[in-house]
Amino acid sequence: MRSNRLESEPGPSRLASPLALEVDGLSVDFSSHEGNKRVVDGVSYAIARGQTLGVVGESGCGKSMTALALLGLVPKQGCVTGRISVSGQGLSEIAIDEWPEIRGKRIAMVFQEPMTALNPAMRIGDQIAEVLHLHEGLSWKEARERAVEELRLVGIPSPAERANAYPHQLSGGMRQRVVIAMALACRPDVLIADEPTTALDVTIQAQILELMQRLQDEIGMAVQFISHNLAVVSEIADDVIVMYAGQIVERASADELFSNPLHPYTQGLIATLPKIENRQDELPVIPGMVPRLDGTLKGCRFAGRCVKADSECHALIPVLRSISPGHDVACHKVRP
Amino acid sequence: MIVFLLRRLLGMAVVLLVMSFVVYGLIGLMPGDPIDLMVLSNPGMTAADADRLRALHGLDQPLIARYWRWLIAALNGDFGFSRVYARPVLDIVGPALWQTTKLVALTLAISSILAIALGIRSAIRPGGKFDTLISFVSFAGISIPSFWLALILILAFAVGLGWLPASGMGRPGEGGFWDSARYLILPVATLVIANLGGVTRYARSSMIETLRMDFIRTARAKGAREPRVVLRHAFPNALTSVITVIGVNFGTLFSGALITETMFAQRGLGKTIYDAILGNDFNLALVALLFATFATLIGNLLADIAYAWLDPRISVT
Ligand SMILES: Nc1ncnc2c1ncn2[C@@H]1O[C@H](COP(=O)(O)OP(=O)(O)O)[C@@H](O)[C@H]1O
Ligand code: SF4
Ligand SMILES: [Mg+2]
């Protein structure tokens, strides 16, 4: 997460910090009788320890699918290609029955809906203890004791009593804290947060963001923070990638992206940001529709909605290229 | 919990009261009373004798008054005599209730366990080989009328193979446990087969639905392996709705048991009620019906309690 300390440090030391997550050419395809649909298309990025990468884009652009691919949780019909490695360990080659050892231990995930993400028939203390029991070989009793500590860590008042509560007895914000405690219980290298605050109201949202930032400072994990809301991402992320129709269309540091957005899609996202902050559940709207992803499309995927589109855009696929140091854009009309 | 139980028990009492009145009234309105039967079977009896007997048994009084007397006596534990057996009604209804309860409880236990196991296994891979087979078999089980099934089972296992008795229930006090258990096998099998398909299909769809829920994805994201995801996370959540269906089915199962035990000539509640109505055994029919209702109500209550116990979101107050 961003802190003044990190920003004041010179660039090279930041580059030197080891990469917690590397993703290279990640694609997810769904084939059906209607043909192939590539919902994530050649996505590459890396996140260093202690850093936060924001992933933004309209709903349906493949953010969640990218996240699920990192956990090996893409639905059975989907086919994942590309390379993923966590702290240098490649995950692409591992067998299906090795995935459970990665999930929750090396890479953990916080989901969008705190109301439905927890097992309604299990005490929250047990749900946290389960991760510790599975990965750290703790006995059930030890795991329960650690679970109380984890609840305390995420700021749940009287954690020992609350550990016995069922999810329905907690508010949305409290539940999201429980989900975060569960995700961080084994101190993973990478935390993926998929719209973790979207379902919460503004005050709670700020508290959860603050909590995540504090925990990142303490634990030092890399965070991939997914949101359709650029305003939220700009608060929390060091770097941001903007996704459109399964592809990365722009990548820059959060400050650079916000002050100098270059891709017409990013510009559109910023222009449609709601002026009043508390309307964050309303999706930004750029006129037009996302094209079909069946591979028949030539040219830029955004061309149908882009004010700057011309014949070149409809004929040639733009590739992601560096425009200035640390700022990559996939657009014919943006040149270095 | 106590308030809930008290309220439910009160409700049950009201149902039984209304039921007893309606049945009493219906039987009272039927043409012919026990004295008419006596007159028929004893040509020496005069009309005056009959009237004297009616007055003696209170049969000349209005229906409401008769019902009231019956109710007071029943509340004091006196359910009257059976005309046909010439014994206190409770002596006959008691063992019959026990017989039916054995049949229903065994069927319920076996079919629930089987249905849940088959339902879970089918739900793991919907549309797979196992699922297709089980769907077909469940469908067949639902479609076959149970009297037909009973006949087939009797023909196969009693007449053909001679492994099991075709009907009856053994003589009490004779033979060991196995000897009396043998008589239960075919009736229980009939009921289980008739009952299994519906519950299996329900268990399957409720498991499939549960396995699609968000918290299942959370469980996988935690690193839980599939057996744990299915048994520890999905199953308890799916079970609550399966229990409800089992509870709702309880009444159907109970009346199914009444028919099945009649088919297999077992002296349970069903056969007792049937014989009592045909034999104009007024008291016996009434009390047996009330006990059958009572048993069904208790079954539903147990299902509700299990439901509340399994699902922490339901609080019974
Ligand atoms: N099981 C599936 N089969 C085919 N397409 C799917 C499936 N699940 C999701 N998709 C498609 O994948 C795309 C990306 O979805 P998602 O990653 O959830 O988007 P986001 O999280 O950015 O809102 C969507 O267009 C969606 O229609
Ligand atoms: S390549 Fe053309 S169509 Fe695509 S974003 Fe750039 S200007 Fe718009
Ligand atoms: Mg999403």
XYZ file of C-alpha atoms and ligand atoms in Angstrom:
689
model
C 0.000 0.000 0.000
C 1.087 3.539 -0.374
C 2.845 5.115 2.469
C 4.927 8.231 2.514
C 7.933 6.238 3.568
C 7.846 4.105 0.437
C 7.233 6.964 -1.951
C 10.163 8.954 -0.596
C 12.457 6.014 -1.210
C 14.393 6.054 -4.463
C 13.220 3.851 -7.309
C 15.971 1.213 -7.412
C 15.346 -0.103 -3.905
C 11.733 -0.655 -4.813
C 12.703 -2.632 -7.865
C 15.068 -4.705 -5.782
C 12.326 -5.997 -3.473
C 11.508 -9.604 -4.398
C 8.477 -10.266 -6.540
C 5.673 -11.946 -4.620
C 3.529 -12.580 -7.666
C 4.437 -12.845 -11.335
C 1.822 -13.398 -13.999
C 2.903 -13.890 -17.581
C 0.607 -14.215 -20.570
C -2.356 -15.412 -18.511
C -5.416 -16.301 -20.586
C -8.706 -17.919 -19.705
C -10.855 -19.447 -22.445
C -14.353 -20.786 -22.299
C -15.397 -22.908 -25.203
C -19.006 -23.767 -25.806
C -21.098 -24.767 -28.805
C -21.132 -21.063 -29.698
C -17.376 -21.133 -30.075
C -14.444 -20.028 -28.015
C -14.639 -17.061 -25.667
C -11.394 -15.620 -24.330
C -12.411 -13.737 -21.194
C -8.860 -13.078 -20.005
C -6.406 -12.418 -22.808
C -2.651 -12.487 -22.333
C -2.487 -10.590 -19.083
C 1.001 -9.998 -17.599
C 1.980 -8.201 -14.433
C 4.018 -8.555 -11.268
C 3.615 -7.379 -7.692
C 6.497 -6.941 -5.264
C 6.268 -7.783 -1.578
C 4.447 -5.101 0.371
C 3.114 -3.486 -2.780
C -0.458 -3.079 -3.950
C -1.580 -3.478 -7.515
C -4.976 -2.049 -8.353
C -6.987 -3.757 -11.103
C -9.815 -1.672 -12.536
C -12.311 -2.074 -15.321
C -16.028 -2.290 -15.870
C -17.839 -5.296 -14.573
C -17.433 -8.272 -16.879
C -13.956 -7.316 -18.113
C -12.327 -10.372 -16.546
C -11.006 -9.073 -13.227
C -12.527 -11.820 -11.119
C -11.617 -14.510 -13.626
C -7.984 -13.376 -13.485
C -8.115 -13.659 -9.707
C -9.730 -17.093 -9.780
C -7.048 -18.290 -12.210
C -4.409 -17.389 -9.619
C -6.084 -19.775 -7.177
C -6.794 -22.515 -9.696
C -10.506 -21.894 -9.126
C -11.648 -21.108 -12.670
C -14.849 -23.109 -13.339
C -14.278 -26.552 -14.854
C -15.341 -25.489 -18.354
C -12.639 -22.821 -18.446
C -9.122 -23.378 -19.750
C -6.236 -21.451 -18.206
C -2.940 -20.834 -20.013
C 0.092 -18.752 -19.110
C 2.552 -18.657 -16.262
C 1.906 -17.790 -12.637
C 4.544 -17.807 -9.930
C 4.419 -16.951 -6.258
C 7.677 -15.869 -4.650
C 9.494 -17.594 -7.479
C 7.558 -20.883 -7.341
C 5.791 -21.649 -10.597
C 2.154 -22.662 -10.202
C 1.366 -23.479 -13.800
C 2.907 -26.938 -13.639
C 1.492 -28.112 -10.335
C -0.985 -30.959 -10.234
C -4.632 -30.353 -9.419
C -4.350 -32.012 -6.033
C -1.506 -29.702 -5.025
C -3.629 -26.563 -5.409
C -5.244 -26.826 -1.956
C -1.769 -26.469 -0.427
C -1.325 -23.128 -2.210
C -4.769 -21.716 -1.550
C -5.138 -19.906 1.717
C -1.452 -20.392 2.473
C 0.565 -18.795 -0.370
C -2.287 -16.939 -2.090
C -5.442 -15.982 -0.247
C -8.563 -14.256 -1.396
C -11.150 -11.874 -0.008
C -14.414 -11.882 -1.894
C -16.877 -9.162 -2.744
C -19.919 -10.316 -0.809
C -19.246 -10.590 2.912
C -22.888 -11.556 3.392
C -22.548 -14.800 1.444
C -18.823 -15.551 1.601
C -18.998 -17.178 5.030
C -20.501 -20.552 5.834
C -23.818 -19.726 7.547
C -23.817 -22.935 9.579
C -20.322 -22.637 11.049
C -19.087 -20.470 13.908
C -16.720 -17.766 12.671
C -13.981 -18.912 15.063
C -14.175 -22.372 13.502
C -14.039 -20.948 9.994
C -10.784 -19.160 10.781
C -9.437 -22.089 12.764
C -10.055 -24.332 9.773
C -7.435 -22.533 7.640
C -4.862 -22.820 10.415
C -5.742 -26.434 10.983
C -5.426 -27.197 7.271
C -2.155 -25.402 6.601
C -0.244 -25.082 9.829
C -1.005 -28.522 11.204
C -2.378 -27.035 14.412
C -4.656 -29.149 16.539
C -8.245 -27.989 16.546
C -7.837 -26.491 20.012
C -4.669 -24.569 19.150
C -6.271 -23.413 15.921
C -9.275 -22.073 17.823
C -6.999 -20.117 20.140
C -5.089 -18.662 17.206
C -8.417 -17.808 15.535
C -9.289 -15.575 18.472
C -5.951 -13.802 18.043
C -6.654 -13.313 14.342
C -10.067 -11.834 15.175
C -8.367 -9.432 17.553
C -5.886 -8.514 14.819
C -8.647 -7.431 12.450
C -10.217 -5.291 15.142
C -13.201 -7.355 16.210
C -14.243 -6.338 19.716
C -14.316 -9.051 22.417
C -12.915 -11.628 19.990
C -13.131 -14.579 22.368
C -16.909 -14.292 22.575
C -17.333 -13.288 18.959
C -15.498 -16.407 17.832
C -18.606 -18.346 18.835
C -20.925 -16.193 16.750
C -22.465 -17.325 13.494
C -22.064 -15.048 10.450
C -25.682 -13.878 10.519
C -25.064 -12.369 13.942
C -22.492 -9.923 12.522
C -22.824 -6.783 10.405
C -21.466 -6.663 6.857
C -18.358 -4.775 7.921
C -17.640 -7.237 10.728
C -18.111 -10.163 8.376
C -15.656 -8.674 5.927
C -13.178 -8.381 8.798
C -13.719 -12.071 9.480
C -13.105 -12.903 5.825
C -9.912 -10.837 5.925
C -8.801 -12.557 9.133
C -9.411 -15.904 7.459
C -7.449 -14.896 4.363
C -4.485 -13.577 6.333
C -4.409 -16.241 9.060
C -1.559 -18.126 7.376
C 0.309 -14.953 6.393
C 0.105 -15.520 2.640
C 2.591 -14.050 0.164
C -0.227 -12.645 -1.936
C -3.671 -11.397 -0.991
C -6.231 -10.970 -3.716
C -9.073 -8.698 -2.718
C -11.906 -8.862 -5.241
C -14.072 -5.779 -4.718
C -13.738 -6.178 -0.948
C -15.574 -2.964 -0.125
C -18.078 -2.722 -2.950
C -20.923 -4.190 -0.910
C -20.257 -1.973 2.111
C -21.357 1.570 2.839
C -18.869 4.430 2.691
C -17.875 4.688 6.358
C -17.341 0.946 6.683
C -15.556 0.931 3.343
C -12.996 3.447 4.653
C -12.478 1.369 7.803
C -11.867 -1.797 5.820
C -9.389 -0.064 3.493
C -7.556 1.300 6.511
C -7.497 -2.137 8.091
C -6.093 -3.715 4.935
C -3.391 -1.081 4.766
C -2.423 -1.608 8.399
C -2.294 -5.386 7.972
C -0.185 -5.041 4.862
C 2.308 -2.944 6.797
C 2.421 -5.608 9.514
C 2.462 -8.723 7.350
C 4.115 -7.387 4.222
C 2.103 -9.393 1.705
C 1.569 -8.256 -1.852
C -1.998 -7.172 -2.546
C -3.923 -7.377 -5.777
C -6.828 -5.034 -5.201
C -9.647 -5.431 -7.703
C -12.332 -2.816 -8.109
C -14.500 -1.271 -10.766
C -14.119 1.965 -8.817
C -11.075 3.963 -9.845
C -11.467 6.333 -6.891
C -11.098 3.525 -4.355
C -8.160 2.038 -6.247
C -6.346 5.351 -6.448
C -6.464 5.584 -2.657
C -4.920 2.249 -1.954
C -2.816 1.098 -4.907
C 0.815 1.754 -5.758
C 0.366 0.686 -9.359
C -2.764 0.222 -11.398
C -3.685 -1.860 -14.421
C -6.799 -1.004 -16.384
C -8.558 -3.953 -18.025
C -10.933 -3.874 -20.917
C -12.588 -6.944 -22.423
C -10.023 -9.286 -20.900
C -6.932 -7.308 -21.817
C -4.711 -4.801 -20.056
C -5.125 -1.484 -21.862
C -3.116 0.748 -19.552
C -0.614 0.337 -16.746
C 0.974 3.056 -14.594
C 1.564 4.130 -11.036
C -1.636 5.231 -9.341
C -0.625 8.888 -9.288
C 0.425 8.902 -12.917
C -2.698 7.089 -14.063
C -4.981 9.440 -12.235
C -3.233 12.662 -13.208
C -2.323 11.634 -16.741
C -4.655 8.953 -18.082
C -3.739 8.191 -21.690
C -6.003 5.413 -22.934
C -9.408 6.696 -24.078
C -11.068 3.989 -21.969
C -9.246 5.091 -18.809
C -10.139 8.691 -19.609
C -13.741 7.615 -19.935
C -13.629 5.790 -16.601
C -12.254 8.865 -14.873
C -14.775 11.160 -16.577
C -17.676 9.022 -15.428
C -16.499 8.812 -11.819
C -19.399 9.894 -9.636
C -18.816 13.337 -8.204
C -20.468 12.473 -4.918
C -18.355 9.828 -3.278
C -21.118 7.892 -1.586
C -22.657 6.692 -4.837
C -19.922 4.143 -5.354
C -22.270 1.244 -6.029
C -23.337 2.913 -9.275
C -21.198 1.621 -12.108
C -19.489 4.188 -14.273
C -21.092 4.222 -17.674
C -19.351 4.745 -20.950
C -21.791 4.537 -23.855
C -21.621 1.460 -26.041
C -21.165 -2.261 -25.546
C -18.250 -4.625 -24.971
C -17.607 -6.615 -28.162
C -17.898 -10.398 -28.419
C -14.683 -12.063 -27.375
C -14.751 -14.959 -29.836
C -11.558 -14.001 -31.656
C -13.277 -12.857 -34.846
C -12.795 -9.226 -33.927
C -10.032 -7.416 -35.800
C -8.562 -4.219 -34.478
C -8.976 -2.533 -31.124
C -11.580 -4.041 -28.800
C -12.603 -0.584 -27.651
C -13.064 0.815 -31.171
C -16.868 0.493 -31.108
C -17.069 2.852 -28.139
C -14.064 5.088 -28.702
C -14.470 8.698 -29.801
C -11.000 8.676 -31.344
C -11.425 5.499 -33.356
C -10.479 5.578 -37.045
C -9.854 2.993 -39.766
C -6.478 2.021 -38.306
C -8.165 1.182 -34.999
C -10.670 -1.116 -36.720
C -7.971 -2.898 -38.709
C -5.028 -3.340 -36.348
C -4.824 -4.681 -32.829
C -2.993 -2.202 -30.594
C -0.323 -3.744 -28.347
C 0.636 -2.637 -24.879
C 3.780 -0.527 -25.196
C 5.726 1.831 -23.031
C 4.842 5.485 -23.578
C 6.985 6.898 -20.809
C 8.955 5.097 -18.073
C 6.495 3.047 -16.037
C 3.515 3.987 -18.161
C 2.230 1.460 -20.741
C -0.760 1.990 -23.018
C -2.384 -0.134 -25.727
C -3.722 2.459 -28.152
C -2.756 3.530 -31.665
C -3.428 7.149 -30.910
C -1.101 7.356 -27.930
C 2.530 7.644 -28.930
C 5.677 8.061 -26.881
C -37.227 -23.050 23.070
C -39.569 -23.908 25.938
C -42.086 -21.314 24.778
C -41.838 -22.749 21.274
C -42.437 -26.275 22.529
C -45.364 -25.218 24.691
C -46.935 -23.351 21.811
C -46.509 -26.286 19.466
C -47.881 -28.755 22.000
C -50.877 -26.498 22.592
C -51.448 -26.333 18.838
C -51.287 -30.123 18.680
C -53.833 -30.427 21.477
C -56.204 -28.129 19.578
C -55.785 -30.162 16.374
C -56.478 -33.403 18.225
C -59.524 -31.903 19.941
C -61.044 -30.655 16.685
C -60.148 -33.916 14.984
C -61.763 -36.001 17.726
C -64.942 -33.950 17.522
C -65.170 -34.191 13.742
C -64.495 -37.917 13.684
C -66.889 -38.504 16.578
C -69.541 -36.535 14.753
C -68.973 -38.341 11.448
C -69.167 -41.763 13.066
C -72.242 -40.650 15.023
C -73.918 -39.584 11.793
C -73.256 -42.911 10.103
C -76.403 -45.003 9.736
C -76.629 -47.808 12.234
C -75.272 -47.827 15.764
C -73.802 -50.678 17.790
C -77.237 -51.571 19.164
C -78.629 -52.048 15.657
C -75.825 -54.547 15.105
C -76.787 -56.371 18.283
C -80.389 -56.500 17.184
C -79.345 -57.915 13.842
C -77.197 -60.599 15.388
C -79.694 -61.508 18.096
C -83.216 -62.051 16.684
C -84.600 -62.580 20.222
C -84.076 -58.922 21.106
C -87.157 -56.710 21.048
C -87.363 -53.027 20.147
C -87.916 -52.239 23.833
C -84.745 -54.109 24.761
C -82.876 -52.099 22.172
C -84.163 -48.817 23.548
C -83.235 -49.845 27.064
C -79.722 -50.687 25.880
C -79.474 -47.351 24.070
C -80.457 -45.514 27.236
C -77.941 -47.600 29.195
C -75.106 -46.669 26.839
C -76.325 -43.084 26.549
C -76.965 -43.483 22.848
C -80.354 -41.752 23.087
C -78.735 -38.484 24.095
C -77.795 -35.727 21.618
C -74.446 -36.010 19.854
C -72.843 -33.089 21.700
C -73.684 -34.519 25.099
C -72.326 -37.917 24.086
C -69.155 -36.342 22.738
C -68.714 -34.369 25.948
C -68.998 -37.518 28.065
C -66.533 -39.322 25.821
C -64.086 -36.432 25.999
C -64.188 -36.193 29.808
C -63.622 -39.925 30.097
C -60.821 -39.850 27.504
C -59.065 -36.999 29.295
C -59.157 -39.183 32.408
C -57.418 -41.930 30.464
C -60.529 -43.990 29.796
C -60.839 -44.471 26.050
C -63.595 -47.029 26.351
C -63.935 -50.614 25.143
C -63.556 -52.128 21.755
C -66.794 -53.788 20.715
C -65.159 -56.371 18.460
C -62.260 -57.366 20.722
C -64.198 -56.814 23.975
C -61.085 -55.294 25.512
C -60.050 -51.770 26.477
C -59.292 -49.821 23.310
C -55.837 -48.878 24.558
C -54.854 -52.555 24.818
C -55.356 -52.835 21.086
C -54.185 -49.401 19.920
C -50.995 -49.490 22.012
C -49.332 -52.481 20.314
C -50.657 -51.356 16.927
C -49.081 -47.931 17.385
C -45.804 -49.563 18.393
C -45.892 -51.790 15.312
C -46.506 -48.837 12.985
C -43.910 -46.707 14.733
C -41.299 -49.433 14.200
C -42.168 -49.565 10.511
C -42.129 -45.787 10.055
C -38.996 -45.176 12.114
C -37.041 -47.884 10.297
C -38.205 -46.626 6.921
C -37.414 -43.051 7.813
C -33.933 -43.878 9.086
C -32.991 -46.133 6.168
C -34.476 -43.986 3.427
C -33.072 -40.716 4.821
C -29.548 -42.060 5.168
C -29.647 -43.697 1.742
C -31.266 -40.682 0.094
C -28.745 -38.264 1.550
C -25.780 -40.440 0.590
C -27.071 -40.986 -2.945
C -28.079 -37.330 -3.277
C -24.626 -36.097 -2.262
C -22.874 -38.527 -4.562
C -25.112 -37.488 -7.482
C -24.611 -33.794 -6.777
C -20.823 -34.032 -6.937
C -21.007 -34.627 -10.669
C -24.458 -33.669 -11.953
C -25.125 -35.332 -15.284
C -22.399 -37.914 -14.675
C -22.896 -41.680 -14.949
C -23.792 -42.175 -11.304
C -26.199 -39.243 -11.334
C -27.946 -40.452 -14.482
C -28.372 -43.939 -13.058
C -29.698 -42.659 -9.731
C -32.064 -40.204 -11.442
C -33.510 -43.047 -13.472
C -33.876 -45.347 -10.484
C -35.430 -42.592 -8.333
C -37.878 -41.806 -11.044
C -38.828 -45.461 -11.316
C -39.205 -45.647 -7.522
C -41.516 -42.642 -7.499
C -43.636 -43.945 -10.366
C -44.279 -47.505 -9.150
C -47.455 -47.747 -7.039
C -46.524 -49.170 -3.647
C -49.150 -51.918 -3.601
C -47.722 -53.165 -6.888
C -44.238 -52.998 -5.461
C -45.407 -54.909 -2.396
C -46.825 -57.638 -4.619
C -43.614 -57.900 -6.629
C -41.532 -58.148 -3.477
C -43.846 -60.806 -2.031
C -43.702 -62.769 -5.271
C -39.933 -62.543 -5.488
C -38.743 -62.974 -1.924
C -41.565 -64.862 -0.253
C -43.180 -66.991 -2.956
C -40.251 -67.375 -5.356
C -37.135 -67.512 -3.215
C -38.920 -68.320 0.023
C -36.430 -66.258 2.031
C -38.899 -64.103 3.878
C -42.459 -64.451 5.154
C -45.092 -62.974 2.863
C -47.235 -61.524 5.609
C -48.021 -61.448 9.283
C -45.766 -60.426 12.106
C -44.752 -63.505 14.045
C -46.182 -64.430 17.394
C -45.036 -62.292 20.290
C -42.798 -64.146 22.680
C -41.907 -66.780 20.108
C -38.633 -66.960 18.228
C -35.781 -64.516 18.609
C -35.281 -60.971 17.476
C -34.409 -62.041 13.957
C -37.618 -64.010 13.757
C -39.794 -60.960 14.281
C -37.446 -58.692 12.334
C -37.872 -60.935 9.271
C -41.505 -59.916 9.064
C -40.567 -56.261 8.887
C -38.110 -56.561 6.014
C -40.526 -56.619 3.093
C -42.858 -53.885 4.407
C -39.876 -51.664 5.214
C -38.338 -52.381 1.796
C -41.603 -51.444 0.094
C -41.872 -48.192 1.954
C -38.191 -47.335 1.561
C -38.312 -47.860 -2.191
C -41.495 -45.822 -2.483
C -40.080 -43.029 -0.339
C -36.440 -42.997 -1.448
C -36.755 -41.489 -4.914
C -38.397 -38.266 -3.810
C -35.999 -37.581 -0.961
C -32.958 -38.501 -3.084
C -33.973 -36.095 -5.803
C -34.522 -33.428 -3.216
C -31.208 -34.095 -1.468
C -29.473 -33.978 -4.843
C -30.937 -30.661 -5.950
C -30.395 -29.088 -2.569
C -26.741 -30.229 -2.595
C -26.237 -28.905 -6.129
C -27.704 -25.587 -5.109
C -25.553 -25.400 -1.986
C -22.387 -26.313 -3.883
C -22.952 -23.263 -6.094
C -23.007 -20.874 -3.168
C -20.343 -18.281 -2.462
C -19.169 -19.801 0.790
C -18.258 -23.003 -1.026
C -15.867 -20.986 -3.178
C -14.522 -19.450 0.041
C -13.969 -22.925 1.459
C -12.028 -23.936 -1.654
C -10.062 -20.678 -1.574
C -9.054 -21.554 1.985
C -7.408 -24.701 0.754
C -10.074 -27.194 1.838
C -10.025 -30.327 -0.308
C -13.146 -31.548 -2.108
C -14.296 -34.160 0.428
C -14.090 -31.563 3.161
C -15.829 -28.941 1.019
C -18.672 -31.352 0.310
C -19.073 -32.956 3.720
C -18.076 -30.227 6.150
C -19.315 -27.146 4.298
C -22.025 -28.031 1.795
C -23.657 -30.966 3.551
C -24.770 -29.317 6.828
C -26.250 -26.444 4.864
C -28.067 -28.704 2.432
C -29.277 -30.924 5.257
C -31.549 -28.278 6.757
C -33.761 -28.159 3.704
C -33.665 -31.949 3.286
C -34.876 -32.287 6.893
C -37.789 -29.977 6.109
C -38.823 -32.159 3.211
C -38.495 -35.287 5.306
C -40.714 -33.594 7.910
C -43.282 -32.581 5.320
C -43.194 -36.117 3.922
C -43.739 -37.624 7.318
C -47.534 -37.514 7.039
C -47.401 -39.153 3.607
C -45.005 -41.779 4.886
C -47.263 -42.498 7.836
C -50.346 -43.009 5.717
C -48.224 -45.031 3.279
C -47.251 -47.197 6.226
C -50.914 -47.706 7.086
C -51.568 -49.035 3.579
C -48.404 -51.108 3.401
C -48.955 -52.834 6.721
C -52.479 -53.683 5.623
C -50.995 -55.251 2.455
C -48.628 -57.330 4.574
C -51.311 -58.193 7.153
C -49.464 -56.565 10.001
C -51.576 -55.463 12.925
C -50.462 -51.841 12.905
C -52.600 -48.756 13.163
C -53.638 -48.910 9.510
C -55.085 -52.379 9.670
C -56.630 -51.623 13.056
C -58.418 -48.538 11.705
C -59.526 -50.374 8.597
C -60.935 -53.360 10.502
C -62.552 -51.128 13.109
C -64.416 -49.075 10.508
C -65.621 -52.169 8.654
C -66.655 -53.825 11.939
C -68.452 -50.693 13.144
C -66.088 -50.648 16.119
C -66.823 -47.089 16.988
C -64.443 -46.424 19.880
C -61.530 -48.297 18.411
C -61.678 -46.481 15.054
C -61.862 -43.113 16.764
C -58.961 -43.695 19.138
C -56.770 -45.343 16.519
C -57.309 -42.400 14.158
C -56.467 -39.954 16.920
C -53.266 -41.809 17.724
C -52.305 -41.864 14.052
C -52.824 -38.098 13.893
C -50.887 -37.632 17.091
C -47.952 -39.624 15.759
C -47.865 -37.562 12.555
C -47.926 -34.317 14.529
C -45.080 -35.518 16.750
C -43.093 -36.427 13.637
C -43.527 -32.937 12.218
C -42.545 -31.405 15.522
C -39.357 -33.476 15.660
C -38.501 -32.356 12.124
C -38.953 -28.711 13.106
C -36.774 -29.132 16.158
C -34.053 -30.811 14.077
C -34.295 -27.997 11.543
C -33.893 -25.285 14.166
C -31.033 -27.180 15.734
C -29.174 -27.549 12.431
C -29.616 -24.024 11.142
C -28.267 -21.407 13.536
C -30.197 -18.693 11.700
C -33.498 -20.167 12.822
C -34.198 -19.366 16.418
C -37.231 -20.997 17.918
C -38.763 -18.672 20.448
N -18.526 -20.119 -16.505
C -18.382 -19.196 -17.465
N -18.500 -19.539 -18.774
C -18.336 -18.628 -19.738
N -18.076 -17.333 -19.523
C -17.950 -16.913 -18.251
C -18.102 -17.818 -17.152
N -17.931 -17.133 -16.013
C -17.682 -15.844 -16.375
N -17.696 -15.713 -17.710
C -17.438 -14.478 -18.454
O -16.174 -13.999 -18.120
C -16.143 -12.589 -18.233
C -15.381 -12.015 -17.096
O -16.098 -12.130 -15.901
P -15.526 -11.591 -14.527
O -14.102 -11.991 -14.409
O -16.438 -12.045 -13.469
O -15.633 -10.022 -14.686
P -15.398 -8.907 -13.586
O -14.929 -9.537 -12.334
O -14.389 -8.012 -14.207
O -16.686 -8.204 -13.414
C -17.584 -12.120 -18.312
O -17.811 -11.614 -19.581
C -18.392 -13.375 -18.082
O -19.500 -13.377 -18.937
S -6.711 2.115 -30.525
Fe -8.188 3.462 -31.457
S -10.113 2.627 -30.853
Fe -8.624 1.705 -29.555
S -8.594 2.998 -27.801
Fe -7.041 3.767 -29.108
S -8.042 5.297 -30.286
Fe -9.646 4.147 -29.357
Mg -15.974 -9.438 -10.460
